PDB file of C-alpha atoms in Angstrom:
ATOM      1  CA  UNK A   1       0.000   0.000   0.000  1.00  0.00           C
ATOM      2  CA  UNK A   2       1.248   3.502  -0.837  1.00  0.00           C
ATOM      3  CA  UNK A   3       1.130   6.586   1.341  1.00  0.00           C
ATOM      4  CA  UNK A   4      -0.267   9.817  -0.099  1.00  0.00           C
ATOM      5  CA  UNK A   5       0.314  12.895   2.052  1.00  0.00           C
ATOM      6  CA  UNK A   6      -1.985  15.863   1.448  1.00  0.00           C
ATOM      7  CA  UNK A   7      -0.871  19.492   1.760  1.00  0.00           C
ATOM      8  CA  UNK A   8      -3.694  22.037   1.832  1.00  0.00           C
ATOM      9  CA  UNK A   9      -4.921  25.344   3.266  1.00  0.00           C
ATOM     10  CA  UNK A  10      -1.435  26.769   3.845  1.00  0.00           C
ATOM     11  CA  UNK A  11       0.621  29.531   2.249  1.00  0.00           C
ATOM     12  CA  UNK A  12       2.716  28.825  -0.822  1.00  0.00           C
ATOM     13  CA  UNK A  13       5.944  29.176   1.173  1.00  0.00           C
ATOM     14  CA  UNK A  14       4.605  26.727   3.777  1.00  0.00           C
ATOM     15  CA  UNK A  15       3.626  24.287   1.009  1.00  0.00           C
ATOM     16  CA  UNK A  16       7.196  24.436  -0.304  1.00  0.00           C
ATOM     17  CA  UNK A  17       8.561  23.788   3.164  1.00  0.00           C
ATOM     18  CA  UNK A  18       6.239  20.801   3.644  1.00  0.00           C
ATOM     19  CA  UNK A  19       6.999  19.389   0.193  1.00  0.00           C
ATOM     20  CA  UNK A  20      10.706  19.401   1.084  1.00  0.00           C
ATOM     21  CA  UNK A  21       9.958  17.500   4.305  1.00  0.00           C
ATOM     22  CA  UNK A  22       7.783  14.890   2.549  1.00  0.00           C
ATOM     23  CA  UNK A  23       9.792  14.481  -0.664  1.00  0.00           C
ATOM     24  CA  UNK A  24      11.243  11.019  -1.083  1.00  0.00           C
ATOM     25  CA  UNK A  25       9.610   9.842   2.134  1.00  0.00           C
ATOM     26  CA  UNK A  26       5.956   9.677   1.104  1.00  0.00           C
ATOM     27  CA  UNK A  27       4.997   7.913  -2.121  1.00  0.00           C
ATOM     28  CA  UNK A  28       2.716  10.721  -3.296  1.00  0.00           C
ATOM     29  CA  UNK A  29       2.659  14.408  -2.345  1.00  0.00           C
ATOM     30  CA  UNK A  30      -0.832  15.778  -2.824  1.00  0.00           C
ATOM     31  CA  UNK A  31      -1.392  19.464  -3.508  1.00  0.00           C
ATOM     32  CA  UNK A  32      -4.904  20.141  -2.247  1.00  0.00           C
ATOM     33  CA  UNK A  33      -7.764  21.866  -4.024  1.00  0.00           C
ATOM     34  CA  UNK A  34      -7.697  24.960  -1.813  1.00  0.00           C
ATOM     35  CA  UNK A  35      -4.009  25.503  -2.560  1.00  0.00           C
ATOM     36  CA  UNK A  36      -4.707  25.250  -6.284  1.00  0.00           C
ATOM     37  CA  UNK A  37      -7.576  27.729  -5.994  1.00  0.00           C
ATOM     38  CA  UNK A  38      -5.410  30.122  -3.979  1.00  0.00           C
ATOM     39  CA  UNK A  39      -2.273  30.021  -6.141  1.00  0.00           C
ATOM     40  CA  UNK A  40      -2.971  28.197  -9.415  1.00  0.00           C
ATOM     41  CA  UNK A  41      -1.094  25.489 -11.271  1.00  0.00           C
ATOM     42  CA  UNK A  42       1.512  27.844 -12.743  1.00  0.00           C
ATOM     43  CA  UNK A  43       2.683  28.957  -9.302  1.00  0.00           C
ATOM     44  CA  UNK A  44       2.536  25.458  -7.830  1.00  0.00           C
ATOM     45  CA  UNK A  45       4.565  23.814 -10.585  1.00  0.00           C
ATOM     46  CA  UNK A  46       7.704  24.935  -8.727  1.00  0.00           C
ATOM     47  CA  UNK A  47       6.997  22.144  -6.220  1.00  0.00           C
ATOM     48  CA  UNK A  48       8.337  19.758  -8.866  1.00  0.00           C
ATOM     49  CA  UNK A  49      11.786  21.038  -7.888  1.00  0.00           C
ATOM     50  CA  UNK A  50      11.462  19.379  -4.490  1.00  0.00           C
ATOM     51  CA  UNK A  51       9.552  16.147  -5.072  1.00  0.00           C
ATOM     52  CA  UNK A  52      12.577  13.833  -5.569  1.00  0.00           C
ATOM     53  CA  UNK A  53      11.198  10.334  -6.278  1.00  0.00           C
ATOM     54  CA  UNK A  54       7.765  11.036  -4.824  1.00  0.00           C
ATOM     55  CA  UNK A  55       4.901  11.509  -7.280  1.00  0.00           C
ATOM     56  CA  UNK A  56       3.130  14.884  -7.270  1.00  0.00           C
ATOM     57  CA  UNK A  57      -0.665  14.962  -7.346  1.00  0.00           C
ATOM     58  CA  UNK A  58      -2.833  18.011  -8.056  1.00  0.00           C
ATOM     59  CA  UNK A  59      -6.322  17.649  -6.593  1.00  0.00           C
ATOM     60  CA  UNK A  60      -8.038  19.539  -9.407  1.00  0.00           C
ATOM     61  CA  UNK A  61     -11.462  18.009  -8.750  1.00  0.00           C
ATOM     62  CA  UNK A  62     -12.212  18.538 -12.429  1.00  0.00           C
ATOM     63  CA  UNK A  63     -15.920  18.401 -13.276  1.00  0.00           C
ATOM     64  CA  UNK A  64     -15.885  19.969 -16.761  1.00  0.00           C
ATOM     65  CA  UNK A  65     -13.319  21.121 -19.357  1.00  0.00           C
ATOM     66  CA  UNK A  66     -11.648  17.772 -18.733  1.00  0.00           C
ATOM     67  CA  UNK A  67      -9.169  17.702 -21.606  1.00  0.00           C
ATOM     68  CA  UNK A  68      -8.023  21.298 -21.028  1.00  0.00           C
ATOM     69  CA  UNK A  69      -7.560  21.001 -17.266  1.00  0.00           C
ATOM     70  CA  UNK A  70      -5.755  17.675 -17.484  1.00  0.00           C
ATOM     71  CA  UNK A  71      -3.410  18.868 -20.236  1.00  0.00           C
ATOM     72  CA  UNK A  72      -2.571  21.931 -18.158  1.00  0.00           C
ATOM     73  CA  UNK A  73      -1.946  19.814 -15.069  1.00  0.00           C
ATOM     74  CA  UNK A  74       0.367  17.380 -16.794  1.00  0.00           C
ATOM     75  CA  UNK A  75       2.196  20.166 -18.640  1.00  0.00           C
ATOM     76  CA  UNK A  76       3.021  21.738 -15.267  1.00  0.00           C
ATOM     77  CA  UNK A  77       4.698  18.501 -14.198  1.00  0.00           C
ATOM     78  CA  UNK A  78       2.046  16.852 -12.044  1.00  0.00           C
ATOM     79  CA  UNK A  79       1.987  13.043 -12.177  1.00  0.00           C
ATOM     80  CA  UNK A  80      -1.582  12.431 -10.963  1.00  0.00           C
ATOM     81  CA  UNK A  81      -4.697  14.567 -11.477  1.00  0.00           C
ATOM     82  CA  UNK A  82      -8.176  14.177 -10.029  1.00  0.00           C
ATOM     83  CA  UNK A  83     -11.595  14.275 -11.652  1.00  0.00           C
ATOM     84  CA  UNK A  84     -14.936  14.044  -9.887  1.00  0.00           C
ATOM     85  CA  UNK A  85     -16.797  10.785 -10.449  1.00  0.00           C
ATOM     86  CA  UNK A  86     -20.012  12.804 -10.473  1.00  0.00           C
ATOM     87  CA  UNK A  87     -18.907  14.435 -13.741  1.00  0.00           C
ATOM     88  CA  UNK A  88     -20.402  13.453 -17.060  1.00  0.00           C
ATOM     89  CA  UNK A  89     -19.197  10.264 -18.705  1.00  0.00           C
ATOM     90  CA  UNK A  90     -17.813  12.425 -21.510  1.00  0.00           C
ATOM     91  CA  UNK A  91     -15.660  14.481 -19.117  1.00  0.00           C
ATOM     92  CA  UNK A  92     -14.247  11.334 -17.531  1.00  0.00           C
ATOM     93  CA  UNK A  93     -13.456   9.894 -20.946  1.00  0.00           C
ATOM     94  CA  UNK A  94     -11.621  13.052 -22.010  1.00  0.00           C
ATOM     95  CA  UNK A  95      -9.590  13.107 -18.791  1.00  0.00           C
ATOM     96  CA  UNK A  96      -8.725   9.450 -19.185  1.00  0.00           C
ATOM     97  CA  UNK A  97      -7.645   9.890 -22.805  1.00  0.00           C
ATOM     98  CA  UNK A  98      -5.313  12.722 -21.827  1.00  0.00           C
ATOM     99  CA  UNK A  99      -3.871  10.786 -18.875  1.00  0.00           C
ATOM    100  CA  UNK A 100      -3.141   7.823 -21.133  1.00  0.00           C
ATOM    101  CA  UNK A 101      -1.558   9.994 -23.813  1.00  0.00           C
ATOM    102  CA  UNK A 102       0.774  11.560 -21.235  1.00  0.00           C
ATOM    103  CA  UNK A 103       1.387   8.128 -19.653  1.00  0.00           C
ATOM    104  CA  UNK A 104       0.351   9.513 -16.283  1.00  0.00           C
ATOM    105  CA  UNK A 105      -2.410   8.806 -13.771  1.00  0.00           C
ATOM    106  CA  UNK A 106      -6.045   9.780 -13.302  1.00  0.00           C
ATOM    107  CA  UNK A 107      -7.722   9.578  -9.898  1.00  0.00           C
ATOM    108  CA  UNK A 108     -11.530   9.476  -9.837  1.00  0.00           C
ATOM    109  CA  UNK A 109     -12.927  11.069  -6.683  1.00  0.00           C
ATOM    110  CA  UNK A 110     -16.120   9.191  -5.748  1.00  0.00           C
ATOM    111  CA  UNK A 111     -17.335  11.837  -3.298  1.00  0.00           C
ATOM    112  CA  UNK A 112     -21.153  11.682  -3.157  1.00  0.00           C
ATOM    113  CA  UNK A 113     -21.351   9.178  -6.040  1.00  0.00           C
ATOM    114  CA  UNK A 114     -24.211   6.677  -5.887  1.00  0.00           C
ATOM    115  CA  UNK A 115     -23.637   2.995  -6.573  1.00  0.00           C
ATOM    116  CA  UNK A 116     -25.543   3.434  -9.841  1.00  0.00           C
ATOM    117  CA  UNK A 117     -23.188   6.187 -10.933  1.00  0.00           C
ATOM    118  CA  UNK A 118     -20.095   4.168 -10.009  1.00  0.00           C
ATOM    119  CA  UNK A 119     -21.368   1.239 -12.079  1.00  0.00           C
ATOM    120  CA  UNK A 120     -21.549   3.615 -15.054  1.00  0.00           C
ATOM    121  CA  UNK A 121     -17.904   4.673 -14.674  1.00  0.00           C
ATOM    122  CA  UNK A 122     -16.233   1.523 -13.328  1.00  0.00           C
ATOM    123  CA  UNK A 123     -14.472   0.605 -16.590  1.00  0.00           C
ATOM    124  CA  UNK A 124     -11.459   2.922 -16.617  1.00  0.00           C
ATOM    125  CA  UNK A 125      -8.875   0.190 -16.227  1.00  0.00           C
ATOM    126  CA  UNK A 126      -5.842   2.276 -15.290  1.00  0.00           C
ATOM    127  CA  UNK A 127      -7.647   4.844 -13.146  1.00  0.00           C
ATOM    128  CA  UNK A 128      -7.438   5.051  -9.361  1.00  0.00           C
ATOM    129  CA  UNK A 129     -10.839   5.162  -7.634  1.00  0.00           C
ATOM    130  CA  UNK A 130     -10.969   7.114  -4.388  1.00  0.00           C
ATOM    131  CA  UNK A 131     -13.451   6.357  -1.597  1.00  0.00           C
ATOM    132  CA  UNK A 132     -13.715   9.815  -0.085  1.00  0.00           C
ATOM    133  CA  UNK A 133     -15.487  10.949   3.058  1.00  0.00           C
ATOM    134  CA  UNK A 134     -16.365  14.645   2.953  1.00  0.00           C
ATOM    135  CA  UNK A 135     -14.715  17.037   5.427  1.00  0.00           C
ATOM    136  CA  UNK A 136     -18.062  18.827   5.748  1.00  0.00           C
ATOM    137  CA  UNK A 137     -20.059  15.711   6.513  1.00  0.00           C
ATOM    138  CA  UNK A 138     -20.661  14.835  10.149  1.00  0.00           C
ATOM    139  CA  UNK A 139     -21.435  11.434  11.598  1.00  0.00           C
ATOM    140  CA  UNK A 140     -19.639   8.145  11.958  1.00  0.00           C
ATOM    141  CA  UNK A 141     -18.647   5.922   9.089  1.00  0.00           C
ATOM    142  CA  UNK A 142     -16.835   2.605   8.980  1.00  0.00           C
ATOM    143  CA  UNK A 143     -14.172   2.849   6.300  1.00  0.00           C
ATOM    144  CA  UNK A 144     -13.319  -0.852   6.516  1.00  0.00           C
ATOM    145  CA  UNK A 145     -16.921  -1.843   5.829  1.00  0.00           C
ATOM    146  CA  UNK A 146     -17.032   0.657   2.969  1.00  0.00           C
ATOM    147  CA  UNK A 147     -13.904  -0.813   1.377  1.00  0.00           C
ATOM    148  CA  UNK A 148     -15.161  -4.373   1.720  1.00  0.00           C
ATOM    149  CA  UNK A 149     -18.559  -3.497   0.273  1.00  0.00           C
ATOM    150  CA  UNK A 150     -16.938  -1.575  -2.578  1.00  0.00           C
ATOM    151  CA  UNK A 151     -14.577  -4.427  -3.502  1.00  0.00           C
ATOM    152  CA  UNK A 152     -17.454  -6.892  -3.482  1.00  0.00           C
ATOM    153  CA  UNK A 153     -19.621  -4.635  -5.647  1.00  0.00           C
ATOM    154  CA  UNK A 154     -16.836  -3.677  -8.081  1.00  0.00           C
ATOM    155  CA  UNK A 155     -14.346  -6.557  -8.382  1.00  0.00           C
ATOM    156  CA  UNK A 156     -13.164  -5.159 -11.724  1.00  0.00           C
ATOM    157  CA  UNK A 157     -11.699  -2.072 -10.034  1.00  0.00           C
ATOM    158  CA  UNK A 158      -8.151  -2.906  -9.020  1.00  0.00           C
ATOM    159  CA  UNK A 159      -6.786   0.489  -7.936  1.00  0.00           C
ATOM    160  CA  UNK A 160      -8.573   1.806  -4.836  1.00  0.00           C
ATOM    161  CA  UNK A 161      -7.545   4.524  -2.404  1.00  0.00           C
ATOM    162  CA  UNK A 162      -9.273   5.976   0.649  1.00  0.00           C
ATOM    163  CA  UNK A 163      -9.413   9.515   2.040  1.00  0.00           C
ATOM    164  CA  UNK A 164     -11.085  11.358   4.871  1.00  0.00           C
ATOM    165  CA  UNK A 165     -10.081  11.375   8.530  1.00  0.00           C
ATOM    166  CA  UNK A 166      -7.370   8.724   8.245  1.00  0.00           C
ATOM    167  CA  UNK A 167      -5.531   8.304  11.551  1.00  0.00           C
ATOM    168  CA  UNK A 168      -2.618   6.003  12.314  1.00  0.00           C
ATOM    169  CA  UNK A 169      -4.930   3.414  13.887  1.00  0.00           C
ATOM    170  CA  UNK A 170      -7.319   3.540  10.916  1.00  0.00           C
ATOM    171  CA  UNK A 171      -4.350   3.172   8.566  1.00  0.00           C
ATOM    172  CA  UNK A 172      -3.320  -0.056  10.297  1.00  0.00           C
ATOM    173  CA  UNK A 173      -6.773  -1.517   9.680  1.00  0.00           C
ATOM    174  CA  UNK A 174      -6.999  -0.233   6.110  1.00  0.00           C
ATOM    175  CA  UNK A 175      -3.722  -1.924   5.181  1.00  0.00           C
ATOM    176  CA  UNK A 176      -5.320  -5.327   5.790  1.00  0.00           C
ATOM    177  CA  UNK A 177      -7.776  -4.639   2.945  1.00  0.00           C
ATOM    178  CA  UNK A 178      -5.077  -4.696   0.235  1.00  0.00           C
ATOM    179  CA  UNK A 179      -5.797  -1.406  -1.507  1.00  0.00           C
ATOM    180  CA  UNK A 180      -3.646   0.853  -3.680  1.00  0.00           C
ATOM    181  CA  UNK A 181      -3.067   3.777  -1.337  1.00  0.00           C
ATOM    182  CA  UNK A 182      -4.222   5.714   1.704  1.00  0.00           C
ATOM    183  CA  UNK A 183      -4.492   9.507   1.783  1.00  0.00           C
ATOM    184  CA  UNK A 184      -3.455  11.222   5.005  1.00  0.00           C
ATOM    185  CA  UNK A 185      -3.764  14.943   5.643  1.00  0.00           C
ATOM    186  CA  UNK A 186      -4.081  16.650   9.009  1.00  0.00           C
ATOM    187  CA  UNK A 187      -2.924  13.597  11.000  1.00  0.00           C
ATOM    188  CA  UNK A 188       0.514  14.387   9.566  1.00  0.00           C
ATOM    189  CA  UNK A 189       0.413  18.046   8.563  1.00  0.00           C
ATOM    190  CA  UNK A 190      -0.998  19.310  11.883  1.00  0.00           C
ATOM    191  CA  UNK A 191       1.329  17.256  14.065  1.00  0.00           C
ATOM    192  CA  UNK A 192       4.123  18.905  16.054  1.00  0.00           C
ATOM    193  CA  UNK A 193       6.772  16.960  14.163  1.00  0.00           C
ATOM    194  CA  UNK A 194       5.595  16.260  10.610  1.00  0.00           C
ATOM    195  CA  UNK A 195       8.654  14.268   9.561  1.00  0.00           C
ATOM    196  CA  UNK A 196       8.399  12.023  12.593  1.00  0.00           C
ATOM    197  CA  UNK A 197       4.664  11.471  12.167  1.00  0.00           C
ATOM    198  CA  UNK A 198       5.090  10.752   8.460  1.00  0.00           C
ATOM    199  CA  UNK A 199       7.584   8.005   9.256  1.00  0.00           C
ATOM    200  CA  UNK A 200       5.093   6.396  11.633  1.00  0.00           C
ATOM    201  CA  UNK A 201       2.587   6.133   8.772  1.00  0.00           C
ATOM    202  CA  UNK A 202       5.296   4.986   6.369  1.00  0.00           C
ATOM    203  CA  UNK A 203       6.203   2.188   8.754  1.00  0.00           C
ATOM    204  CA  UNK A 204       2.576   1.024   8.732  1.00  0.00           C
ATOM    205  CA  UNK A 205       2.049   1.051   4.967  1.00  0.00           C
ATOM    206  CA  UNK A 206       5.343  -0.506   3.852  1.00  0.00           C
TER     207      UNK A 206
END
């Protein structure tokens, strides 16, 4: 299982500092949607200077203009881009075509997608499908049960990641489910010692 570490809602200089800490230690450095909205892809492309052998993901949350946004993202050096699963089939197809042509990765964010919708879009062989719990949504959820149900319902989907409130203890349980990656944000980025906390998660996922 791979570790994806999300940087978001910080200044550009802070994002650079965090990218330097995470580079080469986490498998994927995620640049969050709020950062992209605040600074834009052109400003954030400089983070490629620091990523070392980590992959760099831009959480675009594309929902339209798929080909344009994905071309721009890949041209700025990002390795993985995200599109909302709730988008039209046509948008997803355009994003996928661009990702394949650049030989890079597409992540489909399944936030608020119904089972019916997922069945309609479950055939993008090389895409990563993300089970995502909203930050704004309150209430308990059992991520392990969600993963198990998802894998049973969609056995054809081989690349699965999970996001939303992932703690170290949750990460230990998630690893048992044999998925592609786990996305961790504030559990690392809001800790007193980010490098030390990152290594705790890295020890779990390896």
